[in-house]
Structures are given as C-alpha cells and as structure tokens.
XYZ file of C-alpha atoms in Angstrom:
478
model
C 51.704 136.840 81.074
C 53.181 140.232 80.072
C 54.472 140.723 83.655
C 56.145 137.289 83.405
C 57.669 138.334 80.281
C 58.871 141.764 82.069
C 60.432 139.544 84.663
C 61.860 136.921 82.412
C 63.382 139.494 80.258
C 64.775 141.161 83.382
C 66.706 137.812 84.265
C 67.945 137.644 80.802
C 69.111 141.413 81.259
C 70.796 141.169 84.421
C 73.493 138.871 83.090
C 74.723 141.525 81.346
C 76.120 142.531 78.118
C 77.038 139.648 75.445
C 77.643 138.950 72.035
C 73.654 139.049 71.186
C 71.158 141.913 70.974
C 67.435 141.937 70.339
C 66.702 143.547 66.959
C 65.146 146.717 66.569
C 62.018 144.874 64.662
C 61.818 142.348 67.163
C 63.720 139.563 65.941
C 66.407 137.748 67.928
C 69.702 137.112 66.218
C 72.526 135.360 67.015
C 74.773 138.289 65.751
C 76.802 141.534 66.307
C 74.920 145.008 65.452
C 76.815 145.337 62.276
C 77.794 142.582 61.034
C 78.100 143.238 57.280
C 75.478 141.287 54.641
C 78.687 140.303 52.204
C 81.845 139.900 51.911
C 84.759 137.905 54.131
C 83.066 138.353 57.002
C 79.354 137.398 56.017
C 81.098 134.271 54.539
C 82.722 133.343 58.147
C 79.050 132.950 59.705
C 77.931 134.339 63.209
C 79.534 132.988 66.383
C 77.814 129.727 67.885
C 74.940 130.523 70.035
C 75.130 131.439 73.650
C 73.123 130.279 76.588
C 71.716 134.109 76.690
C 70.667 133.869 72.874
C 68.938 130.401 73.296
C 67.124 132.138 76.502
C 65.996 134.930 73.956
C 65.200 132.643 71.362
C 62.731 130.583 73.758
C 61.319 133.604 75.118
C 60.500 135.272 71.852
C 58.668 132.178 70.699
C 56.699 131.533 74.009
C 55.419 134.866 74.595
C 54.925 136.174 70.605
C 51.253 136.624 70.675
C 51.422 138.186 74.189
C 54.233 140.639 73.407
C 53.720 141.589 70.040
C 55.392 144.671 70.518
C 58.705 143.424 71.363
C 58.368 140.158 69.010
C 56.201 139.632 65.819
C 57.450 136.105 65.248
C 59.836 133.705 67.245
C 63.225 133.542 66.214
C 64.641 130.848 63.975
C 68.084 129.649 63.155
C 67.260 128.918 59.353
C 65.982 131.972 58.417
C 67.690 134.338 55.710
C 67.212 137.660 55.309
C 66.866 137.381 52.045
C 63.363 135.919 52.098
C 61.831 138.063 55.107
C 59.444 140.255 55.250
C 59.874 144.306 56.196
C 59.481 143.039 59.896
C 62.425 140.540 59.549
C 65.993 140.516 60.689
C 68.283 142.173 58.480
C 70.918 139.743 59.258
C 71.402 136.607 58.000
C 70.782 133.805 60.990
C 73.552 130.787 61.110
C 72.434 127.700 58.579
C 74.031 124.513 58.248
C 77.509 124.504 56.688
C 78.280 121.896 54.131
C 82.187 122.007 55.680
C 80.464 120.455 58.510
C 78.951 117.707 56.603
C 79.403 114.304 58.475
C 79.933 111.020 56.157
C 78.913 107.372 57.229
C 79.158 105.383 53.853
C 77.124 102.406 53.367
C 79.116 98.860 54.431
C 76.697 97.170 51.956
C 76.194 98.287 48.308
C 73.270 97.337 46.095
C 73.144 96.155 43.057
C 72.725 98.478 40.228
C 69.450 98.042 38.136
C 69.466 98.138 34.268
C 68.749 101.862 33.265
C 66.658 99.791 30.256
C 63.933 98.925 32.813
C 63.902 101.638 35.223
C 60.422 102.441 36.628
C 60.619 105.779 37.323
C 61.068 106.603 41.412
C 61.036 103.137 42.551
C 64.481 102.172 43.081
C 67.169 104.232 45.370
C 70.366 104.422 46.024
C 72.930 103.534 48.967
C 72.939 106.731 50.865
C 70.882 109.779 51.761
C 71.215 113.327 52.996
C 69.748 114.154 56.444
C 69.874 117.681 58.369
C 67.597 118.187 61.753
C 66.445 121.813 62.562
C 64.353 122.886 65.946
C 63.600 126.135 67.245
C 65.898 125.687 70.317
C 69.002 124.537 68.791
C 68.654 125.464 65.092
C 70.280 123.611 62.388
C 72.531 120.304 63.209
C 75.066 119.598 61.210
C 74.060 117.844 57.812
C 74.683 114.008 57.578
C 74.721 111.999 54.653
C 74.018 108.050 55.721
C 73.055 104.809 54.533
C 69.778 104.976 52.990
C 66.992 104.075 55.852
C 63.587 104.483 57.125
C 62.795 107.591 58.682
C 61.436 107.340 62.559
C 59.162 109.880 63.068
C 56.504 110.885 65.832
C 53.460 109.615 65.078
C 51.687 113.316 65.896
C 53.925 114.990 63.472
C 52.676 117.940 61.954
C 53.867 116.217 58.288
C 51.925 113.545 59.095
C 48.470 115.383 60.033
C 48.677 118.680 58.019
C 50.717 118.316 55.042
C 53.540 120.646 56.552
C 55.908 119.613 53.741
C 57.628 120.537 50.525
C 60.058 118.862 47.973
C 62.054 119.379 44.561
C 62.806 117.507 41.690
C 66.012 117.813 39.718
C 68.583 115.530 38.297
C 71.970 114.483 37.499
C 72.879 113.258 34.013
C 75.782 111.438 32.553
C 76.992 112.721 29.665
C 78.916 110.971 26.920
C 81.804 111.954 27.992
C 81.132 109.965 31.031
C 80.982 113.549 33.399
C 78.231 114.065 35.688
C 76.367 117.416 35.354
C 73.665 119.020 37.491
C 71.134 121.266 35.282
C 70.179 124.521 36.712
C 70.021 123.049 40.491
C 70.490 126.884 41.603
C 66.495 127.220 40.374
C 65.304 124.316 42.450
C 67.007 125.634 45.412
C 65.510 129.269 45.136
C 62.023 127.688 44.585
C 62.383 125.196 47.853
C 63.751 128.273 50.102
C 60.479 130.209 48.716
C 58.502 127.337 49.422
C 59.939 126.776 52.777
C 58.766 130.412 53.655
C 55.181 129.341 52.653
C 55.146 126.427 54.671
C 56.464 128.317 57.935
C 59.703 126.068 57.874
C 62.894 127.476 58.295
C 65.202 128.944 56.013
C 68.657 127.493 54.870
C 71.929 128.552 52.934
C 70.867 127.548 49.413
C 74.605 127.306 48.387
C 75.285 125.250 51.216
C 72.412 122.872 50.462
C 73.624 122.308 47.090
C 77.083 121.532 47.993
C 75.817 119.003 50.321
C 73.893 117.525 47.640
C 76.565 117.503 45.081
C 78.915 115.605 47.649
C 75.845 113.015 48.040
C 75.441 112.629 44.311
C 79.599 112.172 43.849
C 79.812 109.499 46.740
C 77.006 107.640 44.483
C 78.178 108.420 41.145
C 77.912 104.834 39.989
C 74.029 105.174 40.391
C 74.132 107.570 37.610
C 72.742 105.401 34.922
C 75.592 105.147 32.040
C 72.948 105.964 29.642
C 71.692 109.058 27.725
C 67.835 107.898 28.048
C 67.675 107.613 31.803
C 69.190 109.682 34.717
C 69.481 110.195 38.426
C 66.546 111.901 39.928
C 67.220 114.133 43.249
C 64.470 114.302 45.541
C 64.814 116.902 48.141
C 62.373 116.932 50.751
C 61.695 119.164 54.079
C 58.895 118.104 56.438
C 57.741 119.213 59.956
C 58.291 117.100 62.609
C 56.736 119.218 65.655
C 55.422 116.261 67.770
C 51.936 117.548 68.690
C 48.219 117.922 67.230
C 48.260 121.678 67.589
C 47.843 123.135 64.255
C 51.121 126.212 64.344
C 54.642 126.934 62.851
C 56.656 123.499 63.351
C 59.783 123.900 66.231
C 61.235 120.671 64.848
C 61.711 119.869 60.954
C 63.757 117.622 59.200
C 65.564 118.357 55.367
C 66.318 115.121 53.752
C 67.661 114.267 49.851
C 67.317 110.916 48.299
C 68.232 109.746 45.048
C 66.691 107.568 42.076
C 67.746 106.380 38.907
C 65.121 106.774 36.279
C 64.258 106.253 32.815
C 61.419 108.067 30.783
C 58.480 109.594 33.155
C 55.865 108.394 31.000
C 55.136 104.499 29.959
C 54.479 105.892 26.784
C 58.370 106.663 26.427
C 60.472 109.943 26.247
C 58.778 111.427 23.336
C 55.499 109.521 22.559
C 52.546 112.230 22.904
C 50.238 112.201 25.897
C 46.266 112.568 26.083
C 44.856 115.084 28.777
C 41.528 115.159 30.558
C 40.162 118.595 31.007
C 37.138 118.805 33.437
C 36.204 122.269 35.128
C 34.699 120.825 38.296
C 38.190 120.141 39.381
C 40.617 122.831 40.527
C 44.433 122.631 41.209
C 44.858 125.950 42.864
C 43.544 128.890 43.421
C 44.300 132.786 43.720
C 46.182 133.314 47.319
C 47.034 129.469 47.815
C 49.895 127.239 47.385
C 50.136 126.708 43.719
C 53.076 128.596 42.988
C 55.231 126.445 45.945
C 56.018 122.590 45.021
C 54.112 120.955 48.001
C 52.743 117.296 48.698
C 49.137 118.855 48.709
C 49.034 120.269 45.384
C 49.679 116.588 44.295
C 47.659 114.352 46.696
C 44.668 116.440 46.031
C 44.905 116.039 42.392
C 44.881 111.938 42.496
C 41.445 111.554 42.546
C 40.762 114.092 39.125
C 43.977 111.641 37.688
C 42.031 108.482 38.324
C 39.230 109.958 36.260
C 41.651 111.027 33.520
C 42.507 107.173 33.376
C 39.191 105.767 33.482
C 38.708 108.294 30.522
C 41.859 106.945 28.964
C 43.789 110.071 29.515
C 47.084 110.265 30.688
C 47.022 113.369 32.662
C 44.628 116.345 33.564
C 44.647 119.611 32.225
C 43.701 121.863 35.048
C 41.420 124.869 34.231
C 40.461 127.483 36.462
C 37.633 130.243 36.460
C 34.561 130.844 34.955
C 36.341 131.059 31.034
C 38.535 127.871 32.243
C 41.654 129.271 31.768
C 44.391 126.687 30.778
C 46.872 126.794 33.605
C 49.087 123.372 33.969
C 49.048 119.708 33.496
C 49.444 117.336 36.331
C 52.753 117.282 36.170
C 54.133 119.935 33.722
C 53.831 123.361 32.866
C 52.218 123.592 29.209
C 53.154 125.553 26.201
C 51.201 126.616 23.069
C 52.893 127.096 19.970
C 50.516 128.802 17.624
C 49.325 131.502 15.315
C 47.623 134.030 17.816
C 44.239 136.110 17.248
C 46.679 138.993 15.487
C 48.209 136.603 13.048
C 51.619 136.061 14.766
C 53.678 133.371 15.245
C 53.696 132.849 18.974
C 54.960 130.412 21.990
C 52.700 131.299 24.770
C 52.454 129.720 28.256
C 50.410 130.634 31.321
C 51.860 133.634 33.418
C 53.045 133.098 37.233
C 50.025 134.701 38.867
C 50.254 132.186 42.106
C 48.299 129.122 40.761
C 51.246 127.990 38.310
C 54.415 126.299 39.430
C 57.110 128.139 38.378
C 58.959 125.041 36.820
C 62.760 125.035 35.650
C 62.140 123.367 32.612
C 59.544 126.220 31.956
C 62.112 128.990 32.358
C 64.784 127.198 30.160
C 62.190 126.776 27.128
C 61.300 130.380 27.614
C 64.872 131.566 27.873
C 65.858 129.631 24.916
C 62.828 130.997 22.651
C 63.832 134.918 23.684
C 67.136 133.948 23.044
C 66.226 132.481 19.560
C 64.331 135.843 18.893
C 62.046 134.073 15.977
C 58.747 134.257 16.876
C 56.712 136.059 19.716
C 57.183 134.730 23.209
C 54.347 135.351 25.662
C 53.351 134.273 29.014
C 49.665 135.081 28.798
C 46.295 133.739 29.655
C 44.706 131.342 27.399
C 41.051 129.834 27.947
C 40.097 126.521 26.161
C 37.704 128.733 23.929
C 40.752 130.171 22.651
C 42.322 126.859 21.755
C 39.162 125.631 20.233
C 38.834 128.798 17.812
C 42.383 128.248 16.970
C 41.869 124.757 16.009
C 38.420 125.467 13.962
C 41.005 128.340 12.257
C 43.911 126.139 11.673
C 45.976 128.023 14.049
C 47.723 125.633 16.083
C 50.965 123.857 15.324
C 52.235 122.207 18.443
C 51.316 121.705 22.517
C 53.524 120.392 24.701
C 54.197 119.786 28.346
C 57.292 120.456 30.063
C 59.075 119.453 33.773
C 62.033 118.020 35.324
C 60.383 114.512 34.824
C 59.497 114.353 31.413
C 61.647 117.368 29.879
C 59.396 117.844 27.004
C 56.224 116.053 26.168
C 53.781 116.466 23.115
C 50.203 116.519 23.630
C 48.248 114.970 21.033
C 44.133 115.254 22.195
C 42.383 116.866 25.193
C 39.043 115.288 26.449
C 36.882 118.386 27.229
C 33.336 118.200 27.685
C 32.862 114.575 26.642
C 34.561 115.333 23.506
C 38.026 114.865 22.229
C 39.633 117.736 20.645
C 42.556 116.374 18.497
C 45.819 118.536 18.679
C 47.874 118.588 15.264
C 51.242 118.359 17.567
C 52.943 115.307 15.906
C 51.665 116.174 12.316
C 53.191 119.388 12.547
C 56.466 117.652 12.865
C 56.658 118.699 16.008
C 59.635 120.718 14.866
C 59.366 123.024 17.953
C 59.128 120.977 20.830
C 61.630 118.450 18.844
C 64.181 121.538 18.477
C 63.940 122.546 22.558
C 64.117 118.610 23.505
C 67.360 118.252 21.443
C 68.729 121.437 22.671
C 68.598 120.991 26.343
C 69.870 117.057 25.605
C 72.635 118.528 24.109
C 73.326 120.702 27.144
C 72.557 118.173 29.949
C 74.400 115.120 28.484
C 76.362 116.819 25.684
C 74.914 114.871 22.921
C 75.273 114.726 19.298
C 79.151 113.895 19.418
C 78.976 112.220 15.977
C 77.904 113.673 12.561
C 74.212 111.932 11.685
C 74.426 108.889 9.631
C 72.576 109.312 5.793
C 70.990 112.733 7.465
C 69.148 111.099 9.984
C 68.247 112.762 13.051
C 69.968 111.397 16.894
C 67.990 108.886 18.619
C 68.758 110.308 21.756
C 68.028 113.997 21.483
C 66.114 113.484 17.860
C 68.480 116.416 16.825
C 70.313 116.566 13.348
C 72.909 118.900 14.725
C 76.291 117.862 15.651
C 79.160 119.148 18.122
C 79.499 119.745 22.075
C 77.049 121.962 23.761
C 78.555 123.738 26.861
C 76.634 125.476 28.832
C 76.665 128.021 31.994
C 73.294 126.146 33.024
C 75.076 122.845 34.024
C 77.315 122.144 37.145
C 80.094 119.328 36.315
C 80.482 117.235 39.525
C 83.231 114.472 37.893
C-alpha cells in the first residue's frame, strides 16, 4: 500500500507546481503557503480547489492509516484552524459563504398559528436552510428552500451511529416590533465544538449565522406577535455517509428549521416543576459527550424521563458519582441560591467539567450575577447530601433551571430515594429567579415600556422595572 501511495504521489507531483501544497504537518489545503490568518486577504477566502488539490485530498483520505508519516488525518474543506489541534493545519480551509446563498421562495405559504395555542416544536415555518458537504468537493452553496422532507440513504451514519448534533436558539419579536436574536454567537461556538467531537466538518460560524439571519428574515411573519411566544431556531448537523462502516463520515448535511413556540412546559412559563432523581441512571460521564449538544444525549434519557413521569415528576435531575453530585436537569442547567456552609449568600451551579452542557442561558445568568456583585457566584460541585443538609438548616432560598426553551424555571420538589424533598423556591418569592427572568426578557423583547399599574409587576416578565433594556447580547434583524 505504501508503494502504491508513493507512485500516486509521484504522479501528482509530476504535474508540476500549482496553487497547492502539502502542509508540513500532513494536512492538505487549498491555500498558498503564506496566507494571512486575518485581514482583508483572509476575508477573501482561498481559491477554488483545483484538480490537483482534489487528488491530494482523496489520496490523503484513502491512505491515512498506512501513511501516518505523511498525513495524520484526511483533508476536509470544512475544517477551521480555530478548532484544530496542534497537528492540524494553521490555515483556514474553505467553508460555505452567505454571499453564495441561493433562495428559492415557497409558492404556497401556510397559515400562521395562534400564538396562544402553540405546542412546543410541532409547527414549522415555510422555509428551511440546507448546506451539503462531502470530503471530495467540500461545502456546496447554502440554499434556502421551501420546507420539505429530507431524502437520506438508508445506510446514513446519522441513522445507525448517531453521527449528529443540533443547537437551539430563539428569535423574539419585541414590543417595538423588531426581531432580535439572543446571543447567537454562543450557539455557533458550541455547534462548532460539537461538530469537532462528532468528526463532522467545521464551518465558519459567522457565515452560518448570516445564513440563519436571512432565513429568519424570509420567515419573519412566523415570529409570533406576542411577548410570551417566540420563534425557535433549530440548526442540525448530520452525517450522511452511505455506509454501515463505523468511521468518520465523508458526507454530511447541515440544515436549519424554524418553529414558533410558546412555553416549553405545559405548566406554563413560570410555574414550578418537580424533579425525579434516581442514582441508577447516568446522563453523562467524564470523557464522554455530555458537554456537546448531541441527540444521543437526549434519546438515551427518554427511559428515565418516562419513569419520572410515572412517578408524577416533570423532569429528571441527573446525578453523578458515588456521592450523587447534582449535574443538570433533562433540558436545563441547574442553579441553587442558598446560604452555603460558610454562611455566605451564594448562587451556585455545577462546573463545566465535561459532563455539563455549557448552556447559553446558564452563561447569561452567571454574567448577570457577576455584574450585580451582590452575592457570591460559584461554579462548584453540589451533592444531594449538601442540598438535604442545607434544607434541614433552612439555608435554601431558591432552586431553578435555565435553558433556551424554558429561559428560567423554578423547582418546587425533588423525588429522591422514595421521598419528596420540598424546595421552598416559590415561598421565597422567588425573588432571584423572577429578577433574572425579568432582566433576560427585558433584553429579548424590550418589555416593560410602560410603568407598572397600581404597583403590580408586568404580567410578561414579572418585573416592576420599566424602560427599554438595550443590550449588546442581541442582534436586531428588522
């Protein structure tokens, strides 16, 4: 095989010099040796792949095991140097571009639903975004087209080995009628890292975000005219390798669909939920994919979720380790507002140690709490013993979850080892959870433009504050 590789490389090299080279660490690129990593030249992007460079790509992919000295990995158009390890290319390889976006408008538009009767994730808009990738040709042009079913090979790796990932973010219609995305760059960042973990090609975050903005603008009438509903955005990335071999896919599909949504929980926007904690089930483990937003993390949780429902609980509280560490809830990160062991007022949440999903709303809550500077803010380990001991000492003030779908959700009870542990969240206000929800809602929909009536809080964000809340956390679309 090595002799065959030498002969193949000789044929390629015999074609003479061209606009390609073999990188010193074994990566194949379409770039010139001294292409800058920033500035105007970097923005222009590399030239289109030549026949020679495609031949190089195929050679590196087919012989990477036998010729480890020449290439440690096959070349892929989607990889970005920002996410490559030390052995990767130092140059940015071509990605899809928003300027190449093809838009095919739908000829038949669906009727918009009543925002007051929306069931989460069951209604979809008129259009979707798709971008195809292959190791042979790289990224195709992005395409906004009428919403339609996908056509997949029955052997696609996403169907057999869960080679896939997704994201979730929202577009909000403010009381000023402008549409805003809330910190979407964090979702793009997380999606790129999940793609690396799933061995899917990396893409330019800014280019995908621009394509998403154009998709939302095209379907902007689907953004509910309501401050209690929003447009959920679901970017998804799947391996479409038409083979039953367990391997890195040579084909992939990135697509984005939109769905107008109301409250995630049937109990309502700010009604408390009960949690079911059973140590026999584990959501994630060290060295796994718990910190990536992959469908396998959720599909494998359904059995435990069913048991939670059978026991009268709405969500699963996932525990980890022999000491039953509190990690996260089925669809939420978790926060505990309490008086800690040292007598300090503290807002605590489990650390990002590889088994916790780095939630966007989680990040926002930590940023807000640090900015306020009114109490200690910690990312620390918490166990069920810590919680029960604090409850016995009357030191627990509030517990609440956070996530894009629910925003902020109070916790009232935990069913643990056959006993219901009551969390006095609602009895204590819940002042902090209400304040956080109000602040985030102020930013997302510019709520509370009018002063409160008779001193009552706003029925939308539960805040008694009024006035606009402009923020660099949002991107205004229209």
